[in-house]
Amino acid sequence: MKNSKTNHSIAMTVLKGRTFIVLVVLLIFFSFAAPNFLSENTFMLIAKHVALYGILAIGMTYVIITGGIDLSVGAVVGFTGMIAGGLIQEGLTLQIFGVTLYFSVPWIVLIVIVCGALIGWLNGIIITRFNVAPFIATLGMMYVARGFAMLRSNGATYSDITGKPALGNTGFDFFGSSIFGKIPVGVIILVVIALITAAILKETPFGWHVLSIGGNERAAKLSGVKVNRVKIIVYILSGVCAAIVGIITTSQLVAAHPATGESWEMNAIAAAVLGGTSMAGGVGTIGGTIVGAFVIGVINDGMVMCGVSEFWQMVIKGLVIVLAVIIDQFQRNLQAKIALQARNENK
Amino acid sequence: MNTNEKMEDAVCLRAENISKIYPGTVALDNVSFEVKTGRVNVLIGENGAGKSTLMKIIAGIEQPSSGKLFMGDQEVSFHDTTEARSHGIGIIHQELSLFPNLNVYQNIFMAREKTKGHFQLNNKQHAELTERILAKLEHPIPPETLVGNLRVGQQQMIEIARNLIQDDLKILIMDEPTSSLSAQEVDVLFKLMRELTEEGISIVYISHRLEEIMRIGDHVTILRDGKYVVDEEVSKIDVPWIVQHMVGTDKTYHKRERSIDWSKAETILEVKNLTLPKSGGGYLVNHVSFEVKKGEILGIYGLLGAGRTEIFECIMGLHPEHEGEIFLNGEPISVKSISEQIDRGFALVPEDRQREGLVQTLDIGKNISLSSLKNYVKGPFLDKQQENAHIDEVIKDIHIKVSDKKLPILSLSGGNQQKVVIGKGILTQPKILLLDEPSRGIDIGAKTEVFDIINQYASRGLSIVVISSELKEIIAIADRVIVLSNGKKTAELTGDDIKEDSLVLASYQGHHGH
């Protein structure tokens, strides 16, 4: 009895840290498989890529914890990127006054983030007020946002969006290419957002409310949690995260392409799920999601460096995700078993 | 009402002429109710009498269709639980409404968080207050424990603790709080209830355990079919008085006369020691044995949650984890899947017609033939002619009033929808028909027709098992009745022994201790 209990708790520790273990194993594996893998440059590259899905995945984690899903984030990345690119390149033409306004970069960032928030707010309103399933509401929003991204330039790319000193809108490339010490700005933004959102989830009443809705929505309502308001805020957060990614990725590329971000929502969902977020809601942590995002980043870049074909990359990524969820189920069963055992011993 | 009672003076909350109408049913019909200050006010009635609805209105979960609430001299109305709570009204729900994914103190303080500077949660304070309140409840559970890992009884304590942290609690509504507690936990709860009433807090208490009411209650109000029946001081009444008023004497069905010597009839189904464990410990079905003869109608009576539906689910193969033996025509069978059971000749008419009985998107005819489609297959296709012929036969046989079987199923009345579900079962040509609350939610005329159908098929030799919560109904229709209480079989009655009071008493018996 005693023995099986210790066995269980060892197994539990292993299972709980599974994503982290997978990450370490992957790092060891690729450092042998790809000769240049174990270097600072590689890590900075991976971190730069991870910053993108990581930030999306943070918003997604909040949404999934409430029991929802946000499929629109990839399209919002493209749409907000196009807004940023357009504002720099063409400005905002007000035909009634016959003027074209050019904004400085901080204003552009603010406008783009507000756009992301508005899209998230719309998602939230459609889901809570009109009772549309989150999957459908955000699927619709995905098409709408992607469509507007294309319409903005008729499908063309805004290239070389560095701005002109004469217009006072230079410096947009700051978010993509600047480096503090050795750390890219995107990574710093990821860390800041992760710290803030993790603190909100753990340390504020709002965080409790998010968890409560996913755990038992009816009970949350009966307890006096303002369920609809919390849900709307969560979708706004997801939209804002997508807008921030839109800014970073456009800045990294120094170009805004309307197809940017296609299927990134899937990477975000995968990172959240790998990090232990339950699709049924109620369970998830920001820390786990970040580890999940790194697993995906290491697989992506590691395989590229090993020369694995893009097609095999997809197969392997898919297998890793499904395997992670199978292990997750395994962990839940074990947890239930341990709880039952503890309960019987208490009696 | 007793105006000469000395405790009578203080009334904490008064509900006047409350009605609650749901589409199709009247849950509460002009009910008035008083919550007396510092006393245990008990509310009693059969399933569906309107107790829970009345409590939900007082707690702000539902809003009355008409009627008024008064606290003191002031009229109040609650749009949600937060408003009711701000008036000092707390409710402990019948079904647990906890968050299994969160820990004990998070559950207790949900939406009532203590914060440092309005923003940061003060978890140290949460944990301390939780420890204090749980110590008071004599349930020292570590505040960090995940609630999903607690026993049901412990979870119930958390639910109670949630309401006690409210500073200005005036009224505490408890909707069957003891249904999942052990005898020892009930003692703790009762002690606590006495402490609360001494502090001047009023308690509204709903329970199905009559002997408990005699022990803890001060004043009893009885509801029946959404109407006020009577109210009285507990000191002046006894259990038979309660049963008599709960049951009433109005509705009657025609008792059917059958003179068959059942001991000579062959046994079709025999169930021995059927057991289904509950996930939180204890049993949903606790070693139940019974048999059904050919052409017999066996009634199963019991309160909500007594394990009636679960017996059907076990027999139909929905719980492959059940224990015990089932014999069909004397042969032992192992019950694994529902399609296997249909092939063996079992048919189930489920309790929830809309959710489990009908496919709303299909027409009437298809709903009837759904379970027997494989009998009409000719090569890869359906033999429409044969299918339609059988559907017509069933429609005629059980008098479904319909002009065209291609009409949508929802165009039928509740009673005719129920007949369609029964027809679907009958078309599979079963040996045993299981009916779970076949008369729920249909009008009196349709009820009589459904009973006629049941009788008609029984006399043709079909064995039928009927679950019902309505006493008159089960007495009228069954040849033999078994009574379940808390998962256990507490009585088996035949012929003239099937009486209302004996059924009711047996249905409470399983609740004595644990």
PDB file of C-alpha atoms in Angstrom, chain B residues 394-484:
ATOM      1  CA  VAL B 394     -48.589   1.178 -34.371  1.00  0.00           C
ATOM      2  CA  ILE B 395     -50.265   4.550 -34.851  1.00  0.00           C
ATOM      3  CA  LYS B 396     -53.646   2.827 -34.981  1.00  0.00           C
ATOM      4  CA  ASP B 397     -52.843   0.419 -32.194  1.00  0.00           C
ATOM      5  CA  ILE B 398     -51.921   3.017 -29.629  1.00  0.00           C
ATOM      6  CA  HIS B 399     -54.279   5.728 -30.858  1.00  0.00           C
ATOM      7  CA  ILE B 400     -51.783   8.428 -31.764  1.00  0.00           C
ATOM      8  CA  LYS B 401     -53.954  11.262 -32.991  1.00  0.00           C
ATOM      9  CA  VAL B 402     -52.259  12.345 -36.177  1.00  0.00           C
ATOM     10  CA  SER B 403     -53.445  13.197 -39.643  1.00  0.00           C
ATOM     11  CA  ASP B 404     -50.153  12.537 -41.417  1.00  0.00           C
ATOM     12  CA  LYS B 405     -47.165  10.606 -40.156  1.00  0.00           C
ATOM     13  CA  LYS B 406     -44.870  12.884 -42.166  1.00  0.00           C
ATOM     14  CA  LEU B 407     -45.603  15.844 -39.889  1.00  0.00           C
ATOM     15  CA  PRO B 408     -42.849  17.100 -37.582  1.00  0.00           C
ATOM     16  CA  ILE B 409     -42.813  15.412 -34.203  1.00  0.00           C
ATOM     17  CA  LEU B 410     -43.125  18.708 -32.342  1.00  0.00           C
ATOM     18  CA  SER B 411     -46.519  19.357 -33.931  1.00  0.00           C
ATOM     19  CA  LEU B 412     -47.935  16.740 -31.553  1.00  0.00           C
ATOM     20  CA  SER B 413     -49.155  17.383 -28.021  1.00  0.00           C
ATOM     21  CA  GLY B 414     -47.036  16.127 -25.106  1.00  0.00           C
ATOM     22  CA  GLY B 415     -49.317  13.148 -24.605  1.00  0.00           C
ATOM     23  CA  ASN B 416     -49.131  12.094 -28.241  1.00  0.00           C
ATOM     24  CA  GLN B 417     -45.367  12.595 -28.276  1.00  0.00           C
ATOM     25  CA  GLN B 418     -45.169  10.227 -25.344  1.00  0.00           C
ATOM     26  CA  LYS B 419     -47.269   7.697 -27.265  1.00  0.00           C
ATOM     27  CA  VAL B 420     -44.806   7.965 -30.148  1.00  0.00           C
ATOM     28  CA  VAL B 421     -41.946   7.122 -27.787  1.00  0.00           C
ATOM     29  CA  ILE B 422     -43.898   4.163 -26.418  1.00  0.00           C
ATOM     30  CA  GLY B 423     -44.765   3.130 -29.978  1.00  0.00           C
ATOM     31  CA  LYS B 424     -41.091   3.182 -30.879  1.00  0.00           C
ATOM     32  CA  GLY B 425     -40.406   0.751 -28.046  1.00  0.00           C
ATOM     33  CA  ILE B 426     -43.304  -1.490 -28.972  1.00  0.00           C
ATOM     34  CA  LEU B 427     -42.333  -1.682 -32.642  1.00  0.00           C
ATOM     35  CA  THR B 428     -39.096  -3.457 -31.671  1.00  0.00           C
ATOM     36  CA  GLN B 429     -41.393  -6.273 -30.478  1.00  0.00           C
ATOM     37  CA  PRO B 430     -39.929  -6.398 -27.004  1.00  0.00           C
ATOM     38  CA  LYS B 431     -40.408  -9.047 -24.359  1.00  0.00           C
ATOM     39  CA  ILE B 432     -39.912  -6.491 -21.595  1.00  0.00           C
ATOM     40  CA  LEU B 433     -40.913  -2.858 -21.743  1.00  0.00           C
ATOM     41  CA  LEU B 434     -39.301  -0.453 -19.270  1.00  0.00           C
ATOM     42  CA  LEU B 435     -41.230   2.801 -18.766  1.00  0.00           C
ATOM     43  CA  ASP B 436     -39.586   5.618 -16.805  1.00  0.00           C
ATOM     44  CA  GLU B 437     -42.202   8.119 -15.605  1.00  0.00           C
ATOM     45  CA  PRO B 438     -44.442   7.604 -18.652  1.00  0.00           C
ATOM     46  CA  SER B 439     -47.016  10.153 -17.500  1.00  0.00           C
ATOM     47  CA  ARG B 440     -44.668  13.026 -16.654  1.00  0.00           C
ATOM     48  CA  GLY B 441     -45.706  16.331 -18.127  1.00  0.00           C
ATOM     49  CA  ILE B 442     -48.822  15.155 -19.925  1.00  0.00           C
ATOM     50  CA  ASP B 443     -52.400  16.067 -19.150  1.00  0.00           C
ATOM     51  CA  ILE B 444     -54.836  13.876 -17.278  1.00  0.00           C
ATOM     52  CA  GLY B 445     -56.686  12.672 -20.375  1.00  0.00           C
ATOM     53  CA  ALA B 446     -53.508  11.562 -22.079  1.00  0.00           C
ATOM     54  CA  LYS B 447     -52.396   9.875 -18.853  1.00  0.00           C
ATOM     55  CA  THR B 448     -55.463   7.676 -18.836  1.00  0.00           C
ATOM     56  CA  GLU B 449     -54.818   6.758 -22.464  1.00  0.00           C
ATOM     57  CA  VAL B 450     -51.201   5.887 -21.747  1.00  0.00           C
ATOM     58  CA  PHE B 451     -52.358   3.640 -18.910  1.00  0.00           C
ATOM     59  CA  ASP B 452     -54.845   1.977 -21.215  1.00  0.00           C
ATOM     60  CA  ILE B 453     -52.051   1.232 -23.672  1.00  0.00           C
ATOM     61  CA  ILE B 454     -49.910  -0.228 -20.892  1.00  0.00           C
ATOM     62  CA  ASN B 455     -52.769  -2.432 -19.715  1.00  0.00           C
ATOM     63  CA  GLN B 456     -53.600  -3.522 -23.227  1.00  0.00           C
ATOM     64  CA  TYR B 457     -50.061  -4.722 -23.937  1.00  0.00           C
ATOM     65  CA  ALA B 458     -49.741  -6.376 -20.537  1.00  0.00           C
ATOM     66  CA  SER B 459     -52.839  -8.422 -21.197  1.00  0.00           C
ATOM     67  CA  ARG B 460     -51.286  -9.542 -24.485  1.00  0.00           C
ATOM     68  CA  GLY B 461     -48.427 -11.009 -22.465  1.00  0.00           C
ATOM     69  CA  LEU B 462     -45.829  -8.220 -22.527  1.00  0.00           C
ATOM     70  CA  SER B 463     -43.963  -7.793 -19.233  1.00  0.00           C
ATOM     71  CA  ILE B 464     -43.821  -4.167 -18.195  1.00  0.00           C
ATOM     72  CA  VAL B 465     -41.840  -2.330 -15.517  1.00  0.00           C
ATOM     73  CA  VAL B 466     -43.074   1.189 -14.701  1.00  0.00           C
ATOM     74  CA  ILE B 467     -41.310   3.835 -12.657  1.00  0.00           C
ATOM     75  CA  SER B 468     -43.555   6.487 -11.203  1.00  0.00           C
ATOM     76  CA  SER B 469     -43.384   9.154  -8.514  1.00  0.00           C
ATOM     77  CA  GLU B 470     -47.138   9.516  -8.431  1.00  0.00           C
ATOM     78  CA  LEU B 471     -48.720   7.350  -5.810  1.00  0.00           C
ATOM     79  CA  LYS B 472     -52.247   7.178  -7.222  1.00  0.00           C
ATOM     80  CA  GLU B 473     -50.880   6.328 -10.582  1.00  0.00           C
ATOM     81  CA  ILE B 474     -48.687   3.467  -9.507  1.00  0.00           C
ATOM     82  CA  ILE B 475     -51.394   2.050  -7.272  1.00  0.00           C
ATOM     83  CA  ALA B 476     -53.860   2.079 -10.134  1.00  0.00           C
ATOM     84  CA  ILE B 477     -51.649   0.434 -12.675  1.00  0.00           C
ATOM     85  CA  ALA B 478     -49.253  -2.000 -11.016  1.00  0.00           C
ATOM     86  CA  ASP B 479     -49.865  -5.643 -10.149  1.00  0.00           C
ATOM     87  CA  ARG B 480     -46.941  -5.484  -7.763  1.00  0.00           C
ATOM     88  CA  VAL B 481     -44.828  -2.590  -6.492  1.00  0.00           C
ATOM     89  CA  ILE B 482     -41.305  -2.491  -5.188  1.00  0.00           C
ATOM     90  CA  VAL B 483     -40.210   0.584  -3.246  1.00  0.00           C
ATOM     91  CA  LEU B 484     -36.693   1.973  -3.409  1.00  0.00           C
TER      92      LEU B 484
END
